CSV table of C-alpha atoms and ligand atoms in Angstrom, one decimal:
chain,number,residue,atom,x,y,z
U,7,UNK,CA,50.0,125.8,70.7
U,8,UNK,CA,52.7,127.5,68.3
U,9,UNK,CA,55.0,126.6,66.0
U,10,UNK,CA,57.9,128.8,65.2
U,11,UNK,CA,59.0,128.4,61.8
U,12,UNK,CA,62.3,130.1,60.9
U,13,UNK,CA,64.2,130.5,58.3
U,14,UNK,CA,66.3,133.5,56.1
U,15,UNK,CA,64.2,136.0,54.3
U,16,UNK,CA,63.6,134.1,51.2
U,17,UNK,CA,63.2,130.6,52.1
U,18,UNK,CA,59.4,129.8,51.7
U,19,UNK,CA,58.3,130.3,55.3
U,20,UNK,CA,55.6,132.8,54.3
U,21,UNK,CA,54.2,130.2,50.7
U,22,UNK,CA,55.1,127.5,53.2
U,23,UNK,CA,52.9,128.3,56.1
U,24,UNK,CA,50.1,129.6,53.2
U,25,UNK,CA,50.1,125.8,51.9
U,26,UNK,CA,50.3,124.8,55.1
U,27,UNK,CA,47.3,126.4,56.8
U,28,UNK,CA,45.3,126.3,52.7
U,29,UNK,CA,45.7,122.1,53.9
U,30,UNK,CA,45.7,120.8,57.5
U,31,UNK,CA,43.9,123.5,59.4
U,32,UNK,CA,46.8,125.9,61.0
U,33,UNK,CA,46.5,129.5,61.3
U,34,UNK,CA,49.7,131.6,59.9
U,35,UNK,CA,50.4,134.8,61.8
U,36,UNK,CA,52.7,136.7,59.8
U,37,UNK,CA,54.4,140.4,62.3
U,38,UNK,CA,55.8,140.5,58.4
U,39,UNK,CA,52.4,141.2,57.5
U,40,UNK,CA,51.0,142.4,60.5
U,41,UNK,CA,53.4,145.0,59.9
U,42,UNK,CA,52.8,146.1,55.9
U,43,UNK,CA,49.2,146.3,57.1
U,44,UNK,CA,50.4,149.3,59.5
U,45,UNK,CA,51.9,150.8,57.2
U,46,UNK,CA,49.5,150.6,54.2
U,47,UNK,CA,47.2,151.4,56.2
U,48,UNK,CA,49.4,155.0,58.4
U,49,UNK,CA,48.4,154.0,61.8
U,50,UNK,CA,51.0,154.5,64.1
U,51,UNK,CA,52.8,151.7,64.3
U,52,UNK,CA,53.0,151.9,60.9
U,53,UNK,CA,54.6,154.8,60.6
U,54,UNK,CA,57.1,153.9,63.3
U,55,UNK,CA,58.3,150.4,61.3
U,56,UNK,CA,57.5,151.7,58.1
U,57,UNK,CA,61.1,153.3,57.2
U,58,UNK,CA,63.1,150.3,59.7
U,59,UNK,CA,61.6,148.1,57.6
U,60,UNK,CA,62.7,149.5,53.9
U,61,UNK,CA,66.0,149.4,55.2
U,62,UNK,CA,65.8,145.8,56.5
U,63,UNK,CA,66.1,146.0,59.9
U,64,UNK,CA,64.7,144.7,63.1
U,65,UNK,CA,61.7,146.8,64.2
U,66,UNK,CA,62.0,147.0,68.1
U,67,UNK,CA,60.9,144.0,70.4
U,68,UNK,CA,58.8,146.6,72.5
U,69,UNK,CA,56.3,146.8,69.4
U,70,UNK,CA,56.4,143.3,67.5
U,71,UNK,CA,55.8,142.2,71.6
U,72,UNK,CA,52.7,144.0,71.2
U,73,UNK,CA,51.2,143.3,67.4
U,74,UNK,CA,51.8,139.8,68.1
U,75,UNK,CA,49.7,139.6,71.4
U,76,UNK,CA,47.4,141.7,69.7
U,77,UNK,CA,47.1,138.9,66.8
U,78,UNK,CA,47.1,136.2,69.0
U,79,UNK,CA,44.5,137.2,71.1
U,80,UNK,CA,42.0,136.6,67.6
U,81,UNK,CA,42.7,133.4,67.3
U,82,UNK,CA,41.4,130.8,69.5
U,83,UNK,CA,43.9,128.8,72.0
U,84,UNK,CA,42.8,125.8,70.3
U,85,UNK,CA,43.9,126.7,67.2
U,86,UNK,CA,48.1,125.5,66.2
U,87,UNK,CA,49.5,128.6,64.5
U,88,UNK,CA,52.4,129.2,62.4
U,89,UNK,CA,54.5,131.9,63.5
U,90,UNK,CA,56.3,132.8,60.4
U,91,UNK,CA,59.1,136.1,61.4
U,92,UNK,CA,58.6,135.6,64.7
U,93,UNK,CA,60.5,135.2,67.1
U,94,UNK,CA,63.3,137.4,65.0
U,95,UNK,CA,66.0,137.2,67.7
U,96,UNK,CA,66.6,136.2,71.7
U,97,UNK,CA,64.9,138.4,73.9
U,98,UNK,CA,61.6,137.7,71.4
U,99,UNK,CA,62.0,133.8,71.8
U,100,UNK,CA,61.7,134.6,75.8
U,101,UNK,CA,58.9,137.0,75.1
U,102,UNK,CA,57.2,133.9,73.5
U,103,UNK,CA,58.2,132.2,76.5
U,104,UNK,CA,56.5,134.4,78.6
U,105,UNK,CA,52.7,133.4,76.7
U,106,UNK,CA,53.4,129.2,77.1
U,107,UNK,CA,50.5,128.8,79.8
U,108,UNK,CA,48.6,129.2,76.4
U,109,UNK,CA,50.5,129.4,73.3
U,110,UNK,CA,53.3,127.0,74.6
U,111,UNK,CA,56.4,126.6,71.3
U,112,UNK,CA,55.7,122.8,70.3
U,113,UNK,CA,58.1,122.8,67.3
U,114,UNK,CA,60.9,125.0,65.8
U,115,UNK,CA,61.7,124.1,62.8
U,116,UNK,CA,64.4,125.8,60.2
U,117,UNK,CA,63.7,126.2,55.9
U,118,UNK,CA,67.4,126.1,54.9
U,119,UNK,CA,68.3,127.4,52.1
U,120,UNK,CA,72.3,128.8,50.7
U,121,UNK,CA,72.6,132.5,50.8
U,122,UNK,CA,73.4,132.6,47.2
U,123,UNK,CA,69.9,131.2,46.0
U,124,UNK,CA,68.2,133.8,48.9
U,125,UNK,CA,69.7,136.8,46.7
U,126,UNK,CA,68.1,135.4,43.8
U,127,UNK,CA,64.9,134.7,44.5
U,128,UNK,CA,64.0,137.9,46.8
U,129,UNK,CA,65.5,140.2,43.5
U,130,UNK,CA,63.4,138.4,41.4
U,131,UNK,CA,60.4,138.4,43.8
U,132,UNK,CA,56.3,140.3,42.6
U,133,UNK,CA,54.4,141.2,44.9
U,134,UNK,CA,50.2,142.0,44.5
U,135,UNK,CA,49.6,144.9,46.4
U,136,UNK,CA,46.3,143.5,46.0
U,137,UNK,CA,46.4,140.2,47.8
U,138,UNK,CA,49.9,139.7,48.2
U,139,UNK,CA,50.4,136.9,46.7
U,140,UNK,CA,54.1,136.3,45.7
U,141,UNK,CA,55.9,135.5,41.6
U,142,UNK,CA,59.1,135.1,40.7
U,143,UNK,CA,60.3,136.7,37.0
U,144,UNK,CA,62.1,133.2,36.0
U,145,UNK,CA,61.2,130.5,38.9
U,146,UNK,CA,57.3,131.5,39.3
U,147,UNK,CA,56.2,134.3,36.5
U,148,UNK,CA,53.1,135.3,36.1
U,149,UNK,CA,50.8,135.1,32.9
U,150,UNK,CA,50.6,137.7,32.1
U,151,UNK,CA,53.5,139.9,33.3
U,152,UNK,CA,52.7,142.4,36.3
U,153,UNK,CA,49.3,141.7,36.8
U,154,UNK,CA,48.5,138.6,39.9
U,155,UNK,CA,47.0,135.2,38.4
U,156,UNK,CA,44.4,135.3,41.4
U,157,UNK,CA,43.0,138.7,41.5
U,158,UNK,CA,44.6,140.6,38.8
U,159,UNK,CA,46.3,143.2,40.6
U,160,UNK,CA,49.2,144.7,40.1
U,161,UNK,CA,52.8,143.0,41.1
U,162,UNK,CA,55.4,145.0,41.9
U,163,UNK,CA,58.6,144.4,44.4
U,164,UNK,CA,58.8,145.0,48.1
U,165,UNK,CA,60.4,147.8,49.1
U,166,UNK,CA,63.1,146.2,50.8
U,167,UNK,CA,63.2,143.5,48.6
U,168,UNK,CA,66.7,146.0,46.5
U,169,UNK,CA,70.1,144.5,46.8
U,170,UNK,CA,71.0,147.1,49.6
U,171,UNK,CA,68.4,145.9,51.8
U,172,UNK,CA,68.6,142.4,50.9
U,173,UNK,CA,72.2,141.6,52.1
U,174,UNK,CA,71.4,143.7,55.5
U,175,UNK,CA,68.4,141.2,56.3
U,176,UNK,CA,70.7,138.5,55.6
U,177,UNK,CA,73.2,139.8,57.5
U,178,UNK,CA,70.5,139.7,60.1
U,179,UNK,CA,69.5,136.4,59.7
U,180,UNK,CA,72.3,134.8,60.5
U,181,UNK,CA,73.5,137.4,63.0
U,182,UNK,CA,70.7,138.0,65.4
U,183,UNK,CA,68.1,135.2,64.0
U,184,UNK,CA,70.4,132.6,64.4
U,185,UNK,CA,71.0,132.4,67.9
U,186,UNK,CA,67.3,131.1,68.4
U,187,UNK,CA,68.0,127.9,67.2
U,188,UNK,CA,69.9,126.8,69.5
U,189,UNK,CA,67.7,127.9,72.1
U,190,UNK,CA,65.3,126.0,70.5
U,191,UNK,CA,67.4,122.9,70.7
U,192,UNK,CA,67.9,123.4,73.3
U,193,UNK,CA,64.1,122.7,74.2
U,194,UNK,CA,64.2,119.6,72.2
U,195,UNK,CA,62.1,121.3,70.1
U,196,UNK,CA,64.2,122.3,66.9
U,197,UNK,CA,63.4,120.6,63.6
U,198,UNK,CA,65.5,121.1,60.3
U,199,UNK,CA,63.9,121.4,56.7
U,200,UNK,CA,66.5,121.8,53.4
U,201,UNK,CA,64.3,124.6,51.9
U,202,UNK,CA,65.5,123.7,47.8
U,203,UNK,CA,64.2,122.0,45.0
U,204,UNK,CA,60.4,121.3,44.4
U,205,UNK,CA,58.0,123.4,46.9
U,206,UNK,CA,55.3,120.1,46.9
U,207,UNK,CA,58.8,118.0,48.6
U,208,UNK,CA,59.4,121.2,50.7
U,209,UNK,CA,56.1,120.6,51.6
U,210,UNK,CA,56.1,117.1,53.0
U,211,UNK,CA,59.1,117.1,55.3
U,212,UNK,CA,58.1,120.7,56.7
U,213,UNK,CA,54.8,118.7,57.4
U,214,UNK,CA,56.4,115.8,58.7
U,215,UNK,CA,58.7,118.0,60.6
U,216,UNK,CA,55.7,119.7,62.2
U,217,UNK,CA,54.4,116.5,63.2
U,218,UNK,CA,57.3,115.3,65.0
U,219,UNK,CA,57.6,112.5,62.5
A,318,AMP,P1,58.9,140.0,56.8
A,318,AMP,O1,57.9,139.6,55.9
A,318,AMP,O2,59.0,138.3,57.8
A,318,AMP,O3,60.4,139.6,55.9
A,318,AMP,O4,59.6,141.1,57.7
A,318,AMP,C1,59.5,142.1,57.0
A,318,AMP,C2,60.0,142.7,57.7
A,318,AMP,O5,59.5,143.5,58.6
A,318,AMP,C3,61.7,143.0,58.2
A,318,AMP,O6,62.9,142.7,57.5
A,318,AMP,C4,61.4,143.4,59.6
A,318,AMP,O7,61.7,145.3,59.5
A,318,AMP,C5,59.9,143.2,60.1
A,318,AMP,N1,59.6,142.7,61.0
A,318,AMP,C6,59.1,141.1,61.0
A,318,AMP,N2,59.3,140.7,62.1
A,318,AMP,C7,59.4,141.3,62.8
A,318,AMP,C8,60.3,140.7,64.1
A,318,AMP,N3,59.8,139.8,65.0
A,318,AMP,N4,61.0,141.4,64.8
A,318,AMP,C9,61.7,143.1,64.6
A,318,AMP,N5,61.2,143.5,63.3
A,318,AMP,C10,60.7,142.6,62.6
């Protein structure tokens, strides 16, 4: 079964999906993480996607569906998959539905955060180059500046967290991704959670929303 976790960049989808995976046993599938792995490994997909990602634009639907199918193929269908970052437009939502015999969408949950907060979260975000853990220079600083608390890896900015790409990514969410909310509303599986405030309280609300409580 699939739970679509949607929301603008910086809404906290990845962080919350990690918590849900660790505590509830869900499987996290992030298309952004999968793409970044391809870029790091220098694969053909990585070469095609890297520059597009850096500008904050969307990578092609065909490539994304290839990645989605590959990644889903490694997860037993008995597991609940938290889909972080897919679908990002209506065509992708429809493509996901073609897999519904084995991967029906049980819920689509929006993590809602105002744009001004998203900008400050993304501009202050620092990510570990080794394990991918995420910090914030003000809200969640590492114990030692520039060093990951978890694995002592080096922290840096994601190439698409620069002001120009952040603006593009937020606009893409509003114009291209937001229409999928109505798509899931019409299917009766849409839910909404306010993504600001204490992460533990966001977690509790999100967990209830996923379980349909
Ligand atoms: P994320 O880590 O989810 O913010 O994704 C980082 C970047 O990867 C996005 O800005 C896009 O360039 C690309 N990407 C991730 N998921 C998708 C998707 N479903 N469709 C198109 N591009 C995607």
